Each structure stands twice: as structure tokens, then as C-alpha cells.
Short mmCIF file of C-alpha atoms in Angstrom, two decimals:
data_model
loop_
_atom_site.label_atom_id
_atom_site.label_comp_id
_atom_site.label_asym_id
_atom_site.label_seq_id
_atom_site.Cartn_x
_atom_site.Cartn_y
_atom_site.Cartn_z
CA MET A 1 -19.02 -3.75 9.26
CA LEU A 2 -14.88 -4.24 9.39
CA LEU A 3 -13.94 -0.54 10.05
CA LYS A 4 -17.40 1.40 10.29
CA ASP A 5 -17.34 4.89 11.43
CA LYS A 6 -13.36 5.28 10.80
CA VAL A 7 -11.89 7.56 9.07
CA VAL A 8 -8.94 6.39 6.48
CA ILE A 9 -6.27 7.90 4.57
CA VAL A 10 -5.44 5.87 1.47
CA SER A 11 -1.59 7.58 0.20
CA GLY A 12 -0.74 6.45 -2.98
CA VAL A 13 -4.33 5.77 -4.94
CA GLY A 14 -3.36 4.38 -8.55
CA PRO A 15 -5.11 1.88 -11.09
CA GLY A 16 -4.20 -1.15 -8.63
CA MET A 17 -4.86 -2.18 -5.79
CA GLY A 18 -4.85 1.09 -4.42
CA GLN A 19 -7.88 2.30 -5.50
CA ALA A 20 -9.26 -0.92 -4.35
CA LEU A 21 -7.92 -0.50 -0.84
CA ALA A 22 -10.62 2.90 -0.98
CA ARG A 23 -13.35 1.35 -2.50
CA ILE A 24 -13.64 -1.81 -0.08
CA ALA A 25 -12.27 0.79 3.15
CA ALA A 26 -15.62 3.50 2.13
CA ALA A 27 -17.92 -0.28 1.55
CA GLU A 28 -17.01 -1.44 5.00
CA GLY A 29 -18.34 1.80 6.31
CA ALA A 30 -14.91 3.85 6.62
CA ARG A 31 -15.17 7.62 5.72
CA VAL A 32 -11.79 7.57 3.64
CA ALA A 33 -9.10 10.24 2.50
CA LEU A 34 -7.13 9.15 -0.77
CA GLY A 35 -4.18 10.83 -1.98
CA ALA A 36 -2.03 10.35 -5.24
CA ARG A 37 -0.32 12.34 -8.01
CA SER A 38 -3.04 11.76 -10.36
CA LYS A 39 -5.43 14.20 -8.85
CA ASP A 40 -8.01 13.32 -11.81
CA LEU A 41 -8.05 9.72 -10.98
CA ILE A 42 -8.46 10.24 -7.22
CA GLU A 43 -11.17 12.31 -7.91
CA GLU A 44 -12.90 10.01 -10.26
CA VAL A 45 -12.92 7.29 -7.38
CA ALA A 46 -13.49 9.84 -4.71
CA ALA A 47 -16.76 9.34 -6.67
CA ASP A 48 -17.71 6.58 -7.27
CA ILE A 49 -17.70 5.56 -3.96
CA LYS A 50 -19.91 8.88 -3.25
CA ALA A 51 -22.28 8.02 -5.66
CA LYS A 52 -22.42 4.50 -3.49
CA GLY A 53 -23.45 6.19 -1.05
CA GLY A 54 -19.95 5.90 1.04
CA GLN A 55 -17.29 9.43 2.26
CA ALA A 56 -14.95 10.35 0.57
CA ILE A 57 -12.77 12.97 -0.68
CA ALA A 58 -9.62 13.57 -3.37
CA VAL A 59 -6.71 15.14 -2.33
CA PRO A 60 -3.61 15.61 -4.16
CA THR A 61 -0.44 14.31 -2.75
CA ASP A 62 3.38 13.95 -3.78
CA ILE A 63 4.79 12.24 -0.81
CA SER A 64 7.84 13.25 -1.42
CA SER A 65 6.53 16.67 0.05
CA ALA A 66 6.30 16.71 3.85
CA ALA A 67 4.16 19.33 3.43
CA ALA A 68 2.15 17.97 1.58
CA CYS A 69 2.04 15.10 3.70
CA GLU A 70 1.03 17.39 6.04
CA ALA A 71 -2.25 18.86 3.99
CA MET A 72 -2.93 16.36 3.07
CA ALA A 73 -3.22 15.02 6.85
CA GLN A 74 -5.21 18.63 7.86
CA ALA A 75 -7.39 18.32 4.60
CA THR A 76 -8.61 14.58 6.09
CA ILE A 77 -9.26 16.52 9.86
CA ASP A 78 -11.29 19.75 8.32
CA ALA A 79 -13.29 16.80 6.65
CA PHE A 80 -14.05 14.63 8.78
CA GLY A 81 -12.77 15.42 11.76
CA THR A 82 -10.36 13.06 12.40
CA ILE A 83 -7.84 10.12 11.74
CA ASP A 84 -7.93 6.72 12.81
CA GLY A 85 -5.70 4.71 9.75
CA LEU A 86 -3.38 5.52 7.04
CA VAL A 87 -2.35 2.43 4.75
CA ASN A 88 0.26 3.66 2.80
CA THR A 89 0.65 1.79 -0.71
CA ALA A 90 2.01 5.11 -2.81
CA TYR A 91 5.29 3.77 -4.32
CA ILE A 92 7.13 4.31 -7.74
CA HIS A 93 9.26 1.02 -9.38
CA GLY A 94 12.54 3.05 -11.18
CA ALA A 95 14.21 0.93 -13.86
CA TRP A 96 13.92 -2.42 -14.61
CA LEU A 97 17.84 -2.82 -14.42
CA PRO A 98 20.23 -5.70 -12.89
CA VAL A 99 21.88 -3.79 -10.05
CA ASP A 100 24.80 -3.70 -11.99
CA GLU A 101 23.43 -1.40 -14.24
CA ALA A 102 21.86 0.31 -12.42
CA ASP A 103 22.18 4.16 -11.47
CA PRO A 104 22.24 4.95 -7.10
CA GLU A 105 20.76 8.37 -8.12
CA ASP A 106 17.65 6.06 -9.47
CA TYR A 107 17.88 3.67 -6.31
CA ALA A 108 17.71 7.53 -4.31
CA ARG A 109 14.73 8.68 -6.22
CA VAL A 110 13.03 5.50 -5.32
CA PHE A 111 13.92 4.75 -1.71
CA ASP A 112 12.59 8.42 -0.76
CA VAL A 113 9.23 7.72 -1.97
CA ASN A 114 8.86 4.08 -0.72
CA CYS A 115 11.11 4.24 2.12
CA LEU A 116 11.10 8.14 2.96
CA GLY A 117 7.60 9.07 1.81
CA ALA A 118 5.48 6.21 4.31
CA MET A 119 7.27 7.86 7.11
CA ARG A 120 6.30 11.89 6.26
CA MET A 121 2.55 10.56 6.08
CA ALA A 122 3.56 8.65 9.17
CA GLN A 123 4.33 12.51 11.02
CA ALA A 124 1.66 13.62 9.44
CA VAL A 125 -0.52 12.07 11.05
CA ILE A 126 0.90 11.20 14.64
CA PRO A 127 -0.03 13.53 16.02
CA THR A 128 -3.98 13.22 15.85
CA PHE A 129 -3.18 9.53 16.72
CA LYS A 130 -1.25 10.77 20.16
CA ALA A 131 -3.46 12.99 21.57
CA LYS A 132 -6.10 10.42 21.05
CA HIS A 133 -3.97 7.72 22.42
CA ASP A 134 -5.02 5.20 18.91
CA GLY A 135 -4.75 4.82 15.48
CA ALA A 136 -3.12 2.07 12.91
CA ILE A 137 -1.11 2.15 10.50
CA ILE A 138 -0.42 -0.57 7.67
CA ASN A 139 2.85 -0.48 5.19
CA VAL A 140 1.83 -2.17 2.12
CA SER A 141 4.89 -3.36 0.90
CA THR A 142 6.32 -6.83 -1.54
CA MET A 143 7.25 -9.89 -1.36
CA SER A 144 10.60 -9.58 -3.25
CA THR A 145 12.09 -7.77 -0.85
CA VAL A 146 12.50 -11.11 0.82
CA ASN A 147 12.61 -13.11 -2.84
CA PRO A 148 15.09 -11.11 -5.31
CA PHE A 149 13.31 -10.95 -9.02
CA THR A 150 15.25 -9.53 -11.48
CA GLY A 151 15.59 -5.65 -12.24
CA GLU A 152 13.14 -5.08 -9.13
CA GLY A 153 16.07 -3.98 -6.69
CA GLY A 154 15.74 -0.86 -6.08
CA TYR A 155 11.82 -0.73 -5.61
CA ALA A 156 12.83 -3.70 -2.99
CA THR A 157 15.50 -2.00 -1.47
CA GLY A 158 13.24 1.17 -1.20
CA LYS A 159 10.33 -1.25 0.19
CA GLY A 160 13.20 -3.28 2.35
CA GLY A 161 14.18 0.10 4.88
CA LEU A 162 10.21 0.18 4.40
CA ASN A 163 10.28 -3.16 5.42
CA VAL A 164 12.56 -2.20 8.95
CA LEU A 165 10.81 1.19 9.36
CA SER A 166 7.81 -0.77 10.10
CA ARG A 167 9.38 -2.36 12.88
CA HIS A 168 11.01 0.98 14.67
CA MET A 169 7.00 2.86 13.77
CA ALA A 170 5.82 -0.64 15.83
CA ASN A 171 8.32 0.55 18.45
CA ASP A 172 8.27 4.06 18.94
CA PHE A 173 4.03 4.18 18.84
CA GLY A 174 3.42 2.06 20.59
CA LYS A 175 3.68 3.97 23.68
CA TYR A 176 1.07 6.09 21.85
CA GLY A 177 -2.01 3.38 21.77
CA VAL A 178 -0.99 3.64 17.36
CA ARG A 179 -0.92 0.19 15.71
CA VAL A 180 2.30 -0.63 12.85
CA ASN A 181 2.03 -3.55 10.64
CA HIS A 182 3.00 -4.24 7.07
CA THR A 183 2.48 -6.28 4.36
CA ARG A 184 4.66 -8.04 1.76
CA MET A 185 2.17 -8.45 -1.65
CA GLY A 186 3.27 -10.67 -4.33
CA TRP A 187 1.19 -11.22 -7.26
CA ILE A 188 -1.51 -9.24 -7.10
CA GLY A 189 -4.86 -9.71 -9.39
CA GLY A 190 -4.99 -6.34 -10.89
CA LYS A 191 -4.92 -3.82 -14.07
CA PRO A 192 -1.36 -3.26 -13.39
CA VAL A 193 -0.54 -7.04 -14.05
CA TYR A 194 -3.07 -7.67 -16.52
CA ASP A 195 -1.62 -4.72 -18.60
CA TYR A 196 1.47 -6.39 -18.62
CA ILE A 197 0.52 -9.33 -19.54
CA ASP A 198 -1.44 -8.26 -22.76
CA ARG A 199 1.99 -6.56 -23.33
CA ALA A 200 3.49 -9.84 -23.03
CA VAL A 201 0.78 -10.75 -25.73
CA ALA A 202 1.15 -8.39 -28.22
CA ALA A 203 4.34 -8.89 -28.65
CA GLY A 204 4.07 -12.75 -29.44
CA GLY A 205 3.42 -14.16 -25.99
CA ASP A 206 1.39 -16.89 -25.35
CA ARG A 207 -1.59 -15.98 -22.50
CA ASP A 208 -3.22 -18.75 -21.24
CA GLN A 209 1.30 -20.11 -20.81
CA ILE A 210 2.35 -17.28 -19.66
CA THR A 211 -0.36 -17.29 -17.24
CA ALA A 212 0.42 -20.88 -15.75
CA GLU A 213 3.86 -19.88 -15.82
CA ILE A 214 2.60 -17.17 -13.06
CA THR A 215 0.37 -19.45 -11.18
CA GLY A 216 2.63 -22.61 -11.79
CA ARG A 217 4.61 -20.85 -8.47
CA ILE A 218 1.78 -20.38 -6.60
CA PRO A 219 0.74 -22.73 -4.84
CA LEU A 220 -3.23 -21.64 -4.65
CA GLY A 221 -3.05 -21.91 -8.34
CA ILE A 222 -4.14 -18.78 -8.80
CA ILE A 223 -3.07 -15.15 -9.33
CA PRO A 224 -4.23 -13.38 -5.84
CA PRO A 225 -7.65 -11.02 -6.61
CA GLU A 226 -7.12 -7.94 -6.16
CA ASP A 227 -9.78 -7.39 -3.67
CA ASP A 228 -8.37 -10.41 -1.73
CA CYS A 229 -5.60 -8.96 -1.64
CA ALA A 230 -7.07 -5.55 -0.30
CA LYS A 231 -9.29 -7.47 2.51
CA ALA A 232 -6.26 -8.62 3.35
CA VAL A 233 -4.46 -5.22 4.08
CA LEU A 234 -7.33 -4.13 5.56
CA PHE A 235 -7.91 -5.98 8.13
CA PHE A 236 -4.64 -4.25 9.64
CA LEU A 237 -7.17 -1.10 10.42
CA SER A 238 -9.47 -3.30 11.62
CA ASP A 239 -10.90 -3.60 15.59
CA TYR A 240 -9.97 -7.57 15.27
CA ALA A 241 -6.17 -6.69 15.00
CA ARG A 242 -6.55 -3.72 18.31
CA VAL A 243 -3.24 -5.78 19.75
CA VAL A 244 -1.21 -6.35 16.48
CA THR A 245 1.58 -4.78 15.87
CA GLY A 246 4.97 -5.06 14.70
CA ALA A 247 3.91 -7.95 12.42
CA VAL A 248 4.42 -9.00 8.80
CA LEU A 249 1.61 -10.58 6.43
CA ASP A 250 2.80 -12.80 3.36
CA VAL A 251 0.18 -11.99 0.94
CA ASN A 252 1.20 -13.92 -1.74
CA GLY A 253 -1.15 -17.03 -2.62
CA GLY A 254 1.51 -19.11 -0.81
CA GLN A 255 4.22 -18.04 -3.38
CA TYR A 256 6.62 -17.44 -0.55
CA MET A 257 6.53 -18.63 2.77
CA ALA A 258 8.29 -17.14 5.97
CA PRO A 259 10.29 -19.24 8.21
#
């Protein structure tokens, strides 16, 4: 199993890829700590993991609070004895507005969660990583940081900060044996995207046409399935990536290809 005996924290376990990350990490042998503001959801996912024979805990966590991030790290150590990996997938989107209409305060709130939240979580786990001279951090970002979409300025600005922060983390944490990488996600075939399509259909759109418009921009010709996207992220936690740090992986079916 790819993550056998590893202890992994997944922050931002929501109805989209976050829950898939947690479930697949557990299926690959990890003991998983699930963090998010939604207590009911993370408890449901943790219960499902345990029902399938895995090990998981649910810790309600607001990553805008350093104390909450530290409590998340401590709860993981109390439950499993150590921490081996952190996946920072928590985010908020902010208002869907073009930049000329956007509220700077909304951008600041998004940046605080999307970028600084990952920093708080990293700082919460780094003492454990330093002590064992080992660890891996994966920061989940977005293709819209390099391939803009109207209305995603705030979200992408926060995640763009995360892209830069990831490289500085890799540089600063390397001397402790800690690897830091990030992924830039495109369309993810899970509940948030299919809910978006459902709303467009309810507003009078044609489902096949809407789906074709999305997949027509993706060389693989599909909306990348949620589980496959999650597996690409989790690769960086595995021993197959032990000498990979400071890297970025585009996970988008080829819609954006970095130069």
C-alpha cells in the first residue's frame, strides 16, 4: 500500500476532493486525521473509514486560528503517536467578481485561509517533523493561478500566494528532512463541479452542451475524476517522492500545460 503505516493530516475535508483524499489515504494504509470546520461531515467520513477497517479521527479545525491548528496537530499525536504528512486542501472561494468590482477585504479573508491557513498548519506540524527529521507537506492549489478565469481573482490570489509559499517552505524546511510540494488542480469531477452543472441545467442549460464545453478544453476529453485527482496529490506523501521537493504538479487533464 502506498501510504502504509503513515500518519496523515488532511485539512479542509469537505464534500469535494478533501473527503476523497482522506478516504484514499486510509485505503492506502495511512492513519488519517481529518480537519475542517464542518464537524458533522468529518465525523461521517471518519466513521466510514473506520467501518471499512481503517483508522481515522475527526478534529473540527478552523485554520484561520493558529491555536486550532496546533490543537489539530496535538490531537493527531495523541491518537497516533506521530505525524508523517500534511495535506493542505482547505480553502474558501470568496465572491465571484471581476477584479474591478472586488472588495479588497474579501481578498484579504480569502488570502488568510487559502495561503496563511496552510502556513499555520505547517507551523503546527513542523516541530514533529524536525524531531524525526522527516515529513511531507502537500499544498493543494489551482490552475487558475496561471490560467485566469473571470471571478476567481480572490481565490486565485490566495492560492497564488500559496504557490510561492510552497517553494519557500521547501527551501526553509529542507534542512529538517521535510519535503514540500504543491499541485495545481483544474476541473475535478466531484460534487462541487457536478452541483455547478446541475445548477446550470436548472437555469435552462443543456447538460450535454455544458459538459462538452468543459471537456472540449481538456485534451484528455474528460472531467478528471475526483479519486484520480486525489491519488495524484497523495503521490507526494509516498516514499516514491522521497527526493522530490519544491515541485509543482499540474493535475488538469492537460487543460493547462506549464512551459
